[in-house]
Each structure stands twice: as C-alpha cells, then as structure tokens.
Coordinates of C-alpha atoms and ligand atoms in Angstrom, one line a residue:
M20 CA -33.4 -139.7 -4.0
Q21 CA -34.2 -138.8 -0.5
Q22 CA -36.4 -141.3 1.3
K23 CA -39.9 -140.1 2.1
H24 CA -41.4 -139.8 5.5
L25 CA -44.7 -141.2 6.8
P26 CA -47.5 -138.6 6.5
T27 CA -47.9 -136.4 9.5
V28 CA -51.2 -135.7 11.1
D29 CA -51.5 -132.9 13.7
F30 CA -53.8 -133.7 16.6
T31 CA -53.0 -130.5 18.5
A32 CA -56.2 -128.8 17.5
V33 CA -58.4 -131.9 17.6
D34 CA -61.1 -131.8 20.3
P35 CA -64.7 -132.7 20.3
G36 CA -65.6 -129.0 20.6
S37 CA -64.4 -128.2 17.0
P38 CA -66.2 -130.5 14.6
G39 CA -64.5 -128.9 11.5
A40 CA -61.0 -129.7 12.7
W41 CA -62.1 -133.2 13.8
R42 CA -63.5 -134.1 10.4
A43 CA -60.5 -132.8 8.5
T44 CA -58.1 -134.7 10.8
R45 CA -60.3 -137.8 10.5
E46 CA -60.0 -137.7 6.8
Q47 CA -56.2 -137.5 7.0
V48 CA -56.0 -140.4 9.5
M49 CA -58.2 -142.6 7.3
Q50 CA -56.1 -141.8 4.2
A51 CA -52.9 -142.5 5.9
L52 CA -54.1 -145.8 7.5
G53 CA -55.5 -147.0 4.2
F54 CA -52.3 -146.5 2.2
H55 CA -49.3 -146.3 4.5
G56 CA -50.9 -148.2 7.4
G57 CA -49.6 -145.6 9.8
F58 CA -48.8 -142.0 10.3
E59 CA -46.7 -139.6 12.4
V60 CA -49.0 -137.9 14.9
V61 CA -48.2 -134.6 16.5
Y62 CA -49.8 -135.0 19.9
D63 CA -48.9 -132.5 22.7
R64 CA -50.5 -134.2 25.6
V65 CA -47.2 -135.7 26.8
T66 CA -44.8 -132.9 27.8
P67 CA -41.1 -132.9 26.8
D68 CA -40.2 -133.2 30.5
H69 CA -42.4 -136.3 30.8
R70 CA -40.8 -137.9 27.7
H71 CA -37.4 -137.1 29.2
A72 CA -38.3 -138.7 32.5
L73 CA -39.4 -141.8 30.5
L74 CA -36.1 -142.0 28.8
E75 CA -34.3 -142.1 32.2
I76 CA -36.8 -144.7 33.4
A77 CA -36.2 -146.9 30.3
K78 CA -32.4 -146.7 30.8
D79 CA -32.7 -147.7 34.5
L80 CA -35.0 -150.5 33.5
F81 CA -32.6 -152.0 30.9
A82 CA -29.8 -151.6 33.4
R83 CA -31.4 -154.1 35.8
P84 CA -29.6 -157.5 36.0
L85 CA -30.7 -160.0 33.4
P86 CA -32.2 -162.5 35.9
T87 CA -34.4 -159.7 37.1
K88 CA -35.5 -158.8 33.6
L89 CA -36.2 -162.5 32.9
K90 CA -38.8 -162.4 35.6
N91 CA -40.9 -160.5 33.2
A92 CA -42.5 -163.8 31.9
S93 CA -45.9 -164.3 30.4
D94 CA -48.1 -167.1 29.1
E95 CA -49.1 -164.9 26.2
P96 CA -46.9 -165.1 23.0
Y97 CA -44.8 -161.9 22.9
G98 CA -46.2 -161.1 26.4
G99 CA -43.0 -160.6 28.4
Y100 CA -39.2 -160.2 28.1
L101 CA -37.7 -160.6 24.6
G102 CA -34.0 -160.6 24.0
Q103 CA -30.8 -162.6 24.0
L104 CA -31.2 -163.4 20.3
P105 CA -27.8 -164.2 18.6
G106 CA -26.3 -161.2 16.9
I107 CA -29.3 -159.0 17.6
A108 CA -28.7 -156.3 20.2
Y109 CA -32.4 -155.9 21.1
E110 CA -34.2 -156.3 24.4
S111 CA -37.7 -155.5 25.4
L112 CA -39.9 -155.8 28.5
A113 CA -43.7 -155.7 28.6
V114 CA -46.3 -154.5 31.1
A115 CA -49.3 -156.8 30.5
D116 CA -52.7 -155.3 30.6
A117 CA -51.2 -151.9 31.3
G118 CA -54.6 -150.1 31.5
L119 CA -55.6 -152.1 34.7
P120 CA -54.8 -150.4 38.0
Y121 CA -52.5 -153.1 39.5
A122 CA -50.5 -153.8 36.3
I123 CA -47.8 -151.1 36.4
P124 CA -47.1 -151.4 40.2
T125 CA -46.9 -155.2 39.8
F126 CA -44.3 -154.8 37.0
A127 CA -42.4 -152.2 39.0
D128 CA -42.3 -154.5 42.1
L129 CA -40.9 -157.3 40.0
M130 CA -38.1 -155.1 38.6
W131 CA -37.4 -153.1 41.8
P132 CA -38.2 -155.2 44.8
D133 CA -38.2 -152.0 47.0
G134 CA -40.7 -150.4 44.7
N135 CA -40.4 -147.5 42.3
P136 CA -43.2 -144.9 42.8
R137 CA -41.7 -142.6 40.2
F138 CA -41.8 -145.3 37.6
C139 CA -45.4 -146.0 38.4
E140 CA -46.5 -142.4 38.3
K141 CA -44.8 -141.5 35.0
V142 CA -45.7 -144.8 33.2
K143 CA -49.4 -144.7 34.4
L144 CA -49.8 -141.1 33.1
F145 CA -48.1 -142.0 29.8
T146 CA -50.3 -145.1 29.4
E147 CA -53.5 -143.0 29.9
K148 CA -52.4 -140.5 27.3
M149 CA -51.6 -143.2 24.8
V150 CA -54.9 -145.0 25.4
E151 CA -56.7 -141.7 24.8
L152 CA -54.7 -141.2 21.6
L153 CA -55.4 -144.7 20.3
E154 CA -59.1 -144.4 21.2
T155 CA -59.3 -141.2 19.3
V156 CA -57.7 -142.8 16.2
R157 CA -60.1 -145.8 16.5
R158 CA -63.1 -143.5 16.8
M159 CA -62.0 -141.5 13.7
V160 CA -61.6 -144.7 11.7
M161 CA -64.9 -146.1 12.8
E162 CA -66.8 -142.9 12.1
S163 CA -65.2 -142.6 8.7
L164 CA -66.3 -146.1 7.8
G165 CA -69.8 -145.4 9.1
V166 CA -69.6 -148.0 11.9
A167 CA -69.2 -145.7 14.9
E168 CA -72.0 -147.6 16.7
Y169 CA -69.5 -150.4 17.5
F170 CA -67.0 -148.0 19.1
E171 CA -67.9 -148.7 22.8
E172 CA -68.1 -152.4 22.2
Q173 CA -64.7 -152.4 20.5
V174 CA -63.1 -150.4 23.3
R175 CA -64.5 -152.8 25.9
A176 CA -63.0 -155.7 23.9
T177 CA -59.5 -154.1 24.0
Y178 CA -56.6 -154.4 26.4
Y179 CA -53.2 -152.7 26.3
Q180 CA -49.7 -153.9 26.4
L181 CA -46.9 -151.4 27.1
R182 CA -43.5 -152.4 25.9
F183 CA -40.1 -150.8 26.6
T184 CA -37.6 -151.4 23.8
E185 CA -33.8 -151.0 23.6
Y186 CA -31.8 -151.4 20.4
G187 CA -28.1 -151.6 20.9
E188 CA -25.7 -149.3 19.0
A189 CA -24.4 -150.6 15.7
S190 CA -21.2 -152.1 17.1
E191 CA -23.3 -154.4 19.4
W192 CA -25.0 -156.0 16.4
A193 CA -23.7 -158.7 14.1
E194 CA -23.2 -156.8 10.8
E195 CA -25.5 -159.0 8.8
K196 CA -28.3 -158.4 11.4
R197 CA -28.3 -154.7 11.0
T198 CA -30.8 -154.8 8.1
L199 CA -34.4 -153.8 8.0
A200 CA -35.3 -157.4 6.9
Q201 CA -34.1 -158.7 10.3
M202 CA -36.8 -156.9 12.3
A203 CA -39.5 -156.4 9.6
H204 CA -42.9 -157.6 10.7
R205 CA -46.5 -156.8 10.7
D206 CA -48.1 -156.1 14.1
T207 CA -50.8 -158.7 14.9
N208 CA -53.0 -156.4 17.1
T209 CA -55.4 -153.5 16.2
L210 CA -53.4 -150.3 16.7
T211 CA -49.9 -149.6 17.9
V212 CA -48.3 -146.3 19.0
V213 CA -44.6 -145.9 19.1
C214 CA -43.0 -143.2 21.2
Q215 CA -39.3 -142.8 20.4
L216 CA -37.6 -141.5 23.5
N217 CA -34.2 -140.4 22.2
E218 CA -32.7 -139.1 19.0
V219 CA -31.8 -142.4 17.5
N220 CA -34.0 -143.0 14.5
G221 CA -34.4 -146.2 12.6
L222 CA -38.1 -147.1 12.2
Q223 CA -39.4 -147.6 8.7
V224 CA -42.8 -148.5 7.3
E225 CA -43.6 -150.2 4.0
A226 CA -46.6 -148.6 2.2
K227 CA -49.1 -150.6 0.2
D228 CA -47.2 -149.9 -3.0
G229 CA -44.0 -151.5 -1.5
E230 CA -42.2 -148.2 -0.9
W231 CA -40.4 -148.1 2.5
V232 CA -40.8 -144.7 4.2
L233 CA -39.1 -143.2 7.3
A234 CA -40.8 -143.0 10.6
A235 CA -38.4 -140.6 12.1
P236 CA -39.9 -137.9 14.4
R237 CA -40.1 -134.5 12.9
S238 CA -41.3 -132.7 16.1
P239 CA -40.6 -133.2 19.8
A240 CA -44.3 -134.1 20.2
S241 CA -44.3 -136.8 17.5
F242 CA -45.5 -140.4 17.9
F243 CA -46.1 -143.1 15.3
V244 CA -49.4 -144.9 14.9
I245 CA -49.3 -148.2 13.1
A246 CA -52.2 -150.5 12.2
G247 CA -52.0 -154.2 12.9
E248 CA -53.5 -157.2 11.2
A249 CA -56.4 -157.6 13.6
F250 CA -57.6 -154.1 12.5
Q251 CA -57.1 -154.8 8.8
A252 CA -59.3 -157.9 9.3
W253 CA -62.0 -156.0 11.3
T254 CA -62.2 -153.2 8.8
N255 CA -62.3 -155.7 5.9
N256 CA -59.1 -154.3 4.4
K257 CA -60.0 -150.6 4.6
V258 CA -57.1 -150.2 7.0
Y259 CA -53.7 -151.6 5.9
A260 CA -51.4 -153.4 8.3
P261 CA -47.9 -152.5 7.0
R262 CA -44.6 -154.3 7.4
H263 CA -42.3 -152.2 9.4
G264 CA -39.0 -152.5 11.3
V265 CA -36.0 -150.8 12.7
R266 CA -32.8 -150.5 10.6
V267 CA -29.7 -150.0 12.7
E268 CA -27.5 -147.5 10.9
D269 CA -23.8 -148.6 10.8
E270 CA -22.6 -145.3 12.2
E271 CA -25.1 -145.4 15.1
V272 CA -23.3 -145.0 18.4
D273 CA -26.2 -144.6 20.8
R274 CA -28.7 -147.1 22.0
R275 CA -32.3 -146.5 20.8
Y276 CA -35.1 -146.4 23.4
C277 CA -38.8 -146.5 22.7
I278 CA -42.0 -147.2 24.5
I279 CA -44.7 -148.8 22.5
V280 CA -48.4 -149.3 23.4
F281 CA -50.3 -152.0 21.7
A282 CA -54.1 -152.0 21.6
K283 CA -55.0 -155.7 21.5
P284 CA -58.4 -157.4 21.1
T285 CA -59.5 -159.7 23.9
S286 CA -60.6 -163.2 22.8
E287 CA -64.2 -163.0 24.2
H288 CA -65.4 -162.5 20.7
P289 CA -64.0 -163.5 17.4
I290 CA -62.6 -160.8 15.1
E291 CA -65.1 -160.3 12.3
A292 CA -65.8 -157.4 10.0
P293 CA -69.2 -155.8 10.8
A294 CA -71.9 -156.5 8.2
E295 CA -71.9 -152.9 7.1
L296 CA -68.3 -153.4 5.7
V297 CA -69.2 -156.5 3.7
D298 CA -71.2 -156.6 0.4
D299 CA -71.0 -158.3 -2.9
L300 CA -68.3 -155.9 -4.1
H301 CA -66.4 -156.2 -0.9
P302 CA -66.8 -159.8 0.3
S303 CA -65.4 -160.5 3.8
L304 CA -61.7 -161.2 3.2
F305 CA -61.0 -162.7 6.6
K306 CA -62.9 -165.6 8.2
P307 CA -63.7 -164.8 11.8
F308 CA -60.8 -165.7 14.1
Y309 CA -59.9 -165.4 17.7
Y310 CA -56.9 -163.1 18.3
H311 CA -55.2 -165.5 20.7
D312 CA -55.4 -168.4 18.3
F313 CA -53.8 -166.2 15.7
L314 CA -51.0 -165.3 18.1
K315 CA -50.4 -168.9 18.9
F316 CA -50.2 -169.6 15.2
C317 CA -47.6 -166.8 14.8
V318 CA -45.3 -168.4 17.3
S319 CA -45.8 -172.0 15.9
P320 CA -43.1 -173.4 13.6
E321 CA -45.4 -172.8 10.7
G322 CA -46.1 -169.2 11.7
R323 CA -42.5 -168.4 12.4
K324 CA -41.6 -169.3 8.8
Q325 CA -43.8 -166.6 7.4
R326 CA -41.9 -163.6 6.1
T327 CA -44.9 -161.6 5.0
S328 CA -48.5 -161.7 6.2
R329 CA -49.1 -164.3 8.8
L330 CA -52.7 -163.5 8.8
A331 CA -53.1 -164.2 5.1
V332 CA -51.6 -167.7 5.8
Y333 CA -53.5 -168.2 9.0
R334 CA -56.8 -167.3 7.2
R335 CA -56.1 -170.0 4.6
S336 CA -55.5 -172.5 7.4
L337 CA -59.0 -171.8 8.6
T338 CA -60.5 -172.9 5.3
T339 CA -58.0 -175.6 4.3
A340 CA -56.4 -178.0 6.7
P341 CA -53.5 -178.3 7.0
P342 CA -52.1 -174.9 6.2
A343 CA -50.5 -175.2 2.8
A344 CA -48.2 -172.5 1.6
T345 CA -45.3 -171.3 3.6
T346 CA -44.2 -168.3 1.7
A347 CA -47.0 -165.9 1.1
T348 CA -46.5 -163.5 -1.9
K349 CA -46.9 -159.8 -1.8
E350 CA -50.2 -160.2 -3.7
E351 CA -51.5 -162.6 -1.1
D352 CA -50.5 -160.1 1.6
E353 CA -52.8 -157.5 0.1
A354 CA -55.7 -159.9 -0.2
Ligands
AKG22 O1 -39.1 -149.9 18.2 C1 -39.7 -149.5 17.3 O2 -39.6 -148.4 16.8 C2 -40.8 -150.4 16.7 C3 -40.8 -151.8 17.2 C4 -42.0 -152.6 16.7 O3 -42.4 -152.4 15.6 C5 -42.6 -153.6 17.6 O4 -42.1 -153.8 18.7 O5 -43.7 -154.1 17.2
FE2_23 FE1 -44.2 -153.6 15.3

C-alpha cells in the first residue's frame, strides 16, 4: 500500500480580511495538529527564487571548513553546530535568536570573516516570513481553543532558532544508520517549520495512531509545520507532538538541504496550560516546567536514553525523585 502524506493546508487565501477562509483554515490546522501533530502548508510568501537562493547559501555554508563551522558554539543544548556523529552523515548549524537584529550578521561574520551581505539579506527575509507563518498557526490554535487572549503574551515569550541542515547522500551513511529510527525524535519546542530546499525527500511523521506518513513537498510553495512537546504541554494535550525523522533512501545520490525555524519558549515563565484548558474531565497532564530545565534533562544521560517522549518521563521526574522509568511506552507518550 502506498504510504500516506501529511494533510495539506493551503494558506494562500488566508488573510485577516476574509474571515470565512480564516475560520475554515483554522479548523484544518487544529485537526491536523491534534491528530498528526503537523501538516504540509502551502504558503506563497517565499518566492521560488528566494528558496533557490537559500539552497545556494546552504551549500556554501556547509562547504566552509570544519574549524569554521565548529565556531558555531552555544551554551544552550542543541543551540549550535551538530555533526561528526559516527556513521551519520548529518551536519547542522544554528542561528540563535534569529529574530533579533544582530543575530544573523553575527552568525555570518563568524562563518565568513569578510562578511556576507547576501546571506544576511536572504536569511533575514526568510526568517521574517517563517515567524509570520508560525505566529499565524499559533493564533489559529489559540483561537480555536478559546484562549486567544494569551496570544500576545505567548508571542512575547517566544524566541526563534534557525537551523540549516545537510543530510549526506546514502553512500555517506553507515548502512545501519539509514533508518528512520536513527533520527526519530519529538521536538521539544512549541512549533517548528521545515523548509526543504532541494528535491531530496525523507521526512516522515508518526500520527497519534502510530502510522508513519510522508512529509514530502507536493508543491513548490510547501513547508512542514510540526508541533513540539512544549506546545503539547501548554495546550494540555489538544495539540500532539509527533515523533518524526528523516529516512535516507538507499538510492539517494544527492545531499538533502533544509532550513528549519524553531519557535522556542523563553524561560521567564514556566510552561503551564491556561486554566481554561483544564477541568475535572481534562486535568492538567503536565506539571509546570521551565523549558530550559527540560532541555537540560533531554541532554542528560537519563534524557538521552529516552526513545519516546522525554517530556512524559521528565514530567514524572517532577513528581517523583529520582526519575524512575527509562523506557516510556507508547501509552505513556500519549498521556
Ligand atoms: O531535516 C528535516 O527535515 C527535519 C529535521 C528535524 O526534525 C529537526 O531538526 O528537528
Ligand atoms: Fe525535529
């Protein structure tokens, strides 16, 4: 049987001036995020030329010498360069706090000591478009759950990481590492958008019922929105944070390039579902937690052992010390 695709939601006609289209789209977004934890979005605010320029930029970036790439260091877990993992032909570089004015030029100066104005211009514009998209999705979810009054506060408590990723062609991978299981994970943050820059597919998402579906672009204006565990917690489980990962096909002879923008919660306030989403029938499933504490747990020896929901295990560790189970079951994931 042919593998299914993630549902597609078309944002082309969505604008605040057409309430009918807005409401219909909002409905589709909520349905997709509740069951699949993500969707393919057709979003025409990034032109094909712009996407092509970003592909060239990504290739230039990964062609920088390794010592230069290693300068992309960060105190935050998963905050900078990732790569050099045995048998895994994967590298990525991150622009921290990409929404702030100095962030992109600072990163560019690190990678290209003589500067790279084209990089800055193209990446800044792209970031703005992705932030708009993620804010629209967040607004739709919050309206749909009847908690839109928290929108501004949630946006203020959000920062963005922009990550370039490169997956090597199949021959660069150890054979046993080419499986989906190798890279499968849940995102820890609130909302993620993946922009695949070339024709090399591979991303798959596991819906709530355990079925893995393809996230392979079906239009030149497609992006993939994926919910993370912080959003699942904040919405008290109304939004699902799916496992997802990239499967490198054995016949793949091209490298795969993506840019991913992660909306992340700041740690000024704990993540806690609003009172409106909690009642006797829907008790709060997650104790309040600080995002950065959760991130630290994820990279701890205990967190690294988790194959399924790190948040489910971390949540238990907040009520029982020390954290007990090391292998969460599927059911616990969905708790
Ligand atoms: O490269 C992709 O398509 C997705 C990567 C991903 O899920 C991540 O970096 O969190
Ligand atoms: Fe991810």
